[in-house]
Structure formats: structure tokens, C-alpha cells
mmCIF file of C-alpha atoms in Angstrom:
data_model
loop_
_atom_site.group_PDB
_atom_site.id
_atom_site.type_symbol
_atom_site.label_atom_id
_atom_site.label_comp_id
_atom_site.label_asym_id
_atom_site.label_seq_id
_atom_site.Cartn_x
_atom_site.Cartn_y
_atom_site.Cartn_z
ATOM 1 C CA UNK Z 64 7.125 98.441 241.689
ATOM 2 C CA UNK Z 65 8.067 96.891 238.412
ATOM 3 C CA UNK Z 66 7.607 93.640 239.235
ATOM 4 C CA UNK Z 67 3.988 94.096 241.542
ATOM 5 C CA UNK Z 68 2.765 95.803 238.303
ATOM 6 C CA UNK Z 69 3.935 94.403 235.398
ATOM 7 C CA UNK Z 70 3.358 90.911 233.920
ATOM 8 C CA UNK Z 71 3.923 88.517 230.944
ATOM 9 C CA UNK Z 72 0.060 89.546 229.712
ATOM 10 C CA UNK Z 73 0.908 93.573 230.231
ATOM 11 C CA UNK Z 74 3.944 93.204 227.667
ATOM 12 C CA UNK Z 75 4.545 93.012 223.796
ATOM 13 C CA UNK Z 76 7.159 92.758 221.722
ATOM 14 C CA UNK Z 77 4.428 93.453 218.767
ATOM 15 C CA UNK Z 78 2.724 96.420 219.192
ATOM 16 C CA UNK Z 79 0.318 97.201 217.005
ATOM 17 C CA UNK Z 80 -0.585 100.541 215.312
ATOM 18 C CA UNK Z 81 1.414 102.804 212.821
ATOM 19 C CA UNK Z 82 0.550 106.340 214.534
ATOM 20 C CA UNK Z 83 -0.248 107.596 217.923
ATOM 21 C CA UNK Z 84 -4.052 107.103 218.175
ATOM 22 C CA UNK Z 85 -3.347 103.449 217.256
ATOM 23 C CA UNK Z 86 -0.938 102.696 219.589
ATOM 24 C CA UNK Z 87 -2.670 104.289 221.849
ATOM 25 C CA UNK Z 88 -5.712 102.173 221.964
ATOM 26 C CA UNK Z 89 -3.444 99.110 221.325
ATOM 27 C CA UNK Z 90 -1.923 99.891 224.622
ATOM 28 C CA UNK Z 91 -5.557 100.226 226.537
ATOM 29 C CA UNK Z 92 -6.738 97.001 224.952
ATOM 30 C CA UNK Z 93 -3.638 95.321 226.525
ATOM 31 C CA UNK Z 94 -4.019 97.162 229.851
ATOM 32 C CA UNK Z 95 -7.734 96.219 229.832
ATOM 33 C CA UNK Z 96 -7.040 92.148 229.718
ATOM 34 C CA UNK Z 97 -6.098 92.872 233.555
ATOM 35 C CA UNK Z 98 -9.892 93.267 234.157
ATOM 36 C CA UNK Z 99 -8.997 96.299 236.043
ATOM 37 C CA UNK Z 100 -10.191 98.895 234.337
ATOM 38 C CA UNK Z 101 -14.046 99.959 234.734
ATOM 39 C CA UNK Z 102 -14.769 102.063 232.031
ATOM 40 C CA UNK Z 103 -12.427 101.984 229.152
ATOM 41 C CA UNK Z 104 -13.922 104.718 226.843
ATOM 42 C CA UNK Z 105 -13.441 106.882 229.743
ATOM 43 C CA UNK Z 106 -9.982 105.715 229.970
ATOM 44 C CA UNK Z 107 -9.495 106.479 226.612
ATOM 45 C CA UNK Z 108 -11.134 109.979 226.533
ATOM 46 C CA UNK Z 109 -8.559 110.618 229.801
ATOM 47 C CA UNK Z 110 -5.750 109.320 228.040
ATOM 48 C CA UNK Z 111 -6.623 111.530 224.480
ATOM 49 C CA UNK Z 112 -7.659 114.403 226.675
ATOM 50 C CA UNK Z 113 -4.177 114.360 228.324
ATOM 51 C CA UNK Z 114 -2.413 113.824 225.341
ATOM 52 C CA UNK Z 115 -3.773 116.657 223.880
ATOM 53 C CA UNK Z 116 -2.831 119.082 225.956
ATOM 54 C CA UNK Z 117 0.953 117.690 226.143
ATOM 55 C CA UNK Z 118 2.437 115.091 223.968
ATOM 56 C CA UNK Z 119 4.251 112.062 226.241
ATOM 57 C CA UNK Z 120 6.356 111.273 223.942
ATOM 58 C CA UNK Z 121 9.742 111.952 225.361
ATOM 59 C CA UNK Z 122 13.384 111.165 224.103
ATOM 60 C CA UNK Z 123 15.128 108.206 222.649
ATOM 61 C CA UNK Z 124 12.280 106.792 221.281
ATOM 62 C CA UNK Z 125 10.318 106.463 224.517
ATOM 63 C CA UNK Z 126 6.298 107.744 225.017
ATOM 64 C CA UNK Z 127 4.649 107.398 228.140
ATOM 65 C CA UNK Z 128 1.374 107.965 227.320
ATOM 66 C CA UNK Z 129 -0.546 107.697 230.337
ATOM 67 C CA UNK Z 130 -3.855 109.264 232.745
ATOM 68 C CA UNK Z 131 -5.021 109.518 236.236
ATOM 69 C CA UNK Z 132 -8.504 108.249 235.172
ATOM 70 C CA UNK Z 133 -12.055 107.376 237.692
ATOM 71 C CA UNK Z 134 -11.828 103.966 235.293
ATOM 72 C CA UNK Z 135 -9.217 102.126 237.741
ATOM 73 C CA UNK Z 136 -9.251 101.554 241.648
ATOM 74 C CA UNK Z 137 -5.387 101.241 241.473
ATOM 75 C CA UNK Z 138 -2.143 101.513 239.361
ATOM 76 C CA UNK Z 139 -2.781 99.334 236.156
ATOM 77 C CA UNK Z 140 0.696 99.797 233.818
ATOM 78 C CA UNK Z 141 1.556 97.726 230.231
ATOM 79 C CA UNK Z 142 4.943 97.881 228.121
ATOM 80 C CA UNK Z 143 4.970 97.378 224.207
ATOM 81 C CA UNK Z 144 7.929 97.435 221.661
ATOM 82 C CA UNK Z 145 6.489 98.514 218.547
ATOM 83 C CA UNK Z 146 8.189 97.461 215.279
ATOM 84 C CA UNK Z 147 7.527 100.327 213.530
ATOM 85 C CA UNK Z 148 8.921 104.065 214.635
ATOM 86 C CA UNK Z 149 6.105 105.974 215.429
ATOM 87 C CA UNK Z 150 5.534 109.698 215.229
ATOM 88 C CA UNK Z 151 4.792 110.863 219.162
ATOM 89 C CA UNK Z 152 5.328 114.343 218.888
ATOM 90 C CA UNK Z 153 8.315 113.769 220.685
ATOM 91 C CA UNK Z 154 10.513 115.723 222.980
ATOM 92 C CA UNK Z 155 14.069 115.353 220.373
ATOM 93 C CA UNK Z 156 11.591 115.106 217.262
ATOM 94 C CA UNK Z 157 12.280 111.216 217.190
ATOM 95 C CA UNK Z 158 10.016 108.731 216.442
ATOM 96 C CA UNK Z 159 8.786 106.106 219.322
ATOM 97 C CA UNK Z 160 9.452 102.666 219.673
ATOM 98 C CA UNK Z 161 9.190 102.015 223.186
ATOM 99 C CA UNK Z 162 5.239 102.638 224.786
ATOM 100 C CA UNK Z 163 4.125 102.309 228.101
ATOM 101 C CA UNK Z 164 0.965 103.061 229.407
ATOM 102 C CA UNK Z 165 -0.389 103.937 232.733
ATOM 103 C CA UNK Z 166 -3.760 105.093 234.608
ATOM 104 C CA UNK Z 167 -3.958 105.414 237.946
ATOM 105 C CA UNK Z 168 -7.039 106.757 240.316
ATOM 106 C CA UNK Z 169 -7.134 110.713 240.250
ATOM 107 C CA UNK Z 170 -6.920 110.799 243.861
ATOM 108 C CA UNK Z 171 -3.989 108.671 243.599
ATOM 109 C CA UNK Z 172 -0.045 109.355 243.394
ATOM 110 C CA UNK Z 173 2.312 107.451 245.552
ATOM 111 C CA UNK Z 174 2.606 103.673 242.888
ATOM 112 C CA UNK Z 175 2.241 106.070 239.733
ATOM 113 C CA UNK Z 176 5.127 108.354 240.967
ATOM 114 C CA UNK Z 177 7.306 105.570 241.775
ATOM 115 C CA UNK Z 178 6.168 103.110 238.429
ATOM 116 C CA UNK Z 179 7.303 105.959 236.551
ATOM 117 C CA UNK Z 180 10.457 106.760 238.615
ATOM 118 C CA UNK Z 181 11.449 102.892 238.367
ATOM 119 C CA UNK Z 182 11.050 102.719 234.640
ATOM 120 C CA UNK Z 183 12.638 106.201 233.631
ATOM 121 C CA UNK Z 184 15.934 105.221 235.638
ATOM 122 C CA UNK Z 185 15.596 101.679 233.620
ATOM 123 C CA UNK Z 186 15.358 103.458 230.378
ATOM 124 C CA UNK Z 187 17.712 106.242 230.710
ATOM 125 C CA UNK Z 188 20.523 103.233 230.176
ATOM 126 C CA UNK Z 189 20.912 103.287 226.282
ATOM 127 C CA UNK Z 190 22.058 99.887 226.546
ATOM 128 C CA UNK Z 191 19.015 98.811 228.070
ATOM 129 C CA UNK Z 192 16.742 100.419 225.689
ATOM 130 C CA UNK Z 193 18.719 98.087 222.699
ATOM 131 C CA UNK Z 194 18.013 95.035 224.521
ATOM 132 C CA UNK Z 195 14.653 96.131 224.951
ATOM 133 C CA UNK Z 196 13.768 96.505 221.339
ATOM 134 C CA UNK Z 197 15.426 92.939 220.621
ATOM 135 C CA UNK Z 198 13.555 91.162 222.681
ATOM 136 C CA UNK Z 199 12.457 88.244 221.015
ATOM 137 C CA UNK Z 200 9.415 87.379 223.430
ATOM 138 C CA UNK Z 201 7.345 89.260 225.858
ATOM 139 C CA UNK Z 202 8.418 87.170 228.551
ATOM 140 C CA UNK Z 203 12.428 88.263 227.469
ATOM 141 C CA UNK Z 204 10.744 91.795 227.654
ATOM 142 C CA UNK Z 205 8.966 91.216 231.037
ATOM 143 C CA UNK Z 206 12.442 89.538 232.355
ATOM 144 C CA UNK Z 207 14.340 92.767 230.964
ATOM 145 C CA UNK Z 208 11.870 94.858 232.362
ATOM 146 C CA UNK Z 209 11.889 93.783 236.062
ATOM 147 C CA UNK Z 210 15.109 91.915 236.652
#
């Protein structure tokens, strides 16, 4: 699922942003290069809404902020490192480093379910998550990411 989803364009190694609601949008402007996405305030105002009532950002500097949405027809997914540690109202209180984004359709769960299952087994190797943040390019990220 990694590989039908993700792309060299739907991953940075330069994130922008230095809190939540920044990196937040800098993850929906990447997402919406893909030309999938209909309506990206509404993406936006799903993504915010969910947000709000529970924080994505989990452990070990991961956040997976991310919306079932009417603004896509299908799965549309992005990856960025961000440079800076950013305060996601994290699970173990640690700041994030390590964003990705999804919306999906709201009537849809089957790719979400199994995106998300493919990319919390990648990232639950602390090993991985190193090479990860040294990535040098975002196509050594995209490699990382779906080899």
C-alpha cells in the first residue's frame, strides 16, 4: 500500500512549520500537488476538526495527523521529516519529527486501515525511524519508506 500511495512528490525531508497548525497545512499543501483533493479548506477544517477532538501525535516523535474528508474520491497519503521537534500534544509528551498525513473518503476504510497498518509496523523499528530522519533526499525518504 506504501508504494501505490506514496511518491517522490508526497515526501520531504524539509518540512516546513515550527508548531502543529503549520505543519499541518504544510502537509495539505504537499498532499494537494496530487490534484486529488477537491476542496482543500474542507480538508483542512476535517483535519483541525479531528485534531481537536484528539491529538495524533503519538510516540517517538511520530504524528499522524490525518481525516476521512468528502474532499478526496480515494486514499491520498504524504510523509515529511521536519527539522525542527515539534510540539504535537503527543502521546509520551515528546515532540514530533516524523508527519504523515492522510484523508480518505468518509465512506471509505479498507486502503486507510491498511496505509496506516503498513506504516505503523515500519515505524515501530527504532532503527528505521533514525534512518528516516537522516535522509538526505526525499527520494532516500521515499526509498526508505517503501522498500
Amino acid at each position: 500500500m506504501l508504494k501505490e500511495t506514496l511518491t517522490v512528490d508526497l515526501v520531504t525531508t524539509d518540512l516546513p512549520g515550527s508548531d502543529k497548525d503549520q505543519i499541518i497545512r504544510a502537509l495539505l499543501d504537499l498532499i494537494c500537488t496530487t490534484g486529488k483533493v477537491k476542496d482543500p479548506a474542507l480538508a483542512l477544517e476535517d483535519v483541525l476538526a479531528h485534531e481537536t477532538g484528539m491529538s495524533t501525535g503519538m510516540e517517538h516523535g511520530i504524528a499522524i495527523p490525518h481525516a476521512k474528508t468528502d474532499a478526496v474520491d480515494s486514499l491520498v497519503a504524504c510523509v515529511g521529516i521536519s527539522p525542527k521537534k515539534i510540539d504535537f500534544e503527543s502521546l509520551d509528551r515528546k515532540p514530533a519529527q516524523i508527519f504523515i498525513m492522510t484523508l480518505s473518503p468518509r465512506d471509505g476504510t479498507g486502503p486507510h486501515v491498511q496505509f496506516l497498518a503498513e506504516i505503523s509496523r515500519l515505524l515501530k523499528d527504532a532503527k528505521m525511524r533514525k534512518q528516516l530522519l537522516k535522509a538526505k533526499s526525499d527520494e532516500e525518504l521515499l526509498h526508505l519508506l517503501i522498500s
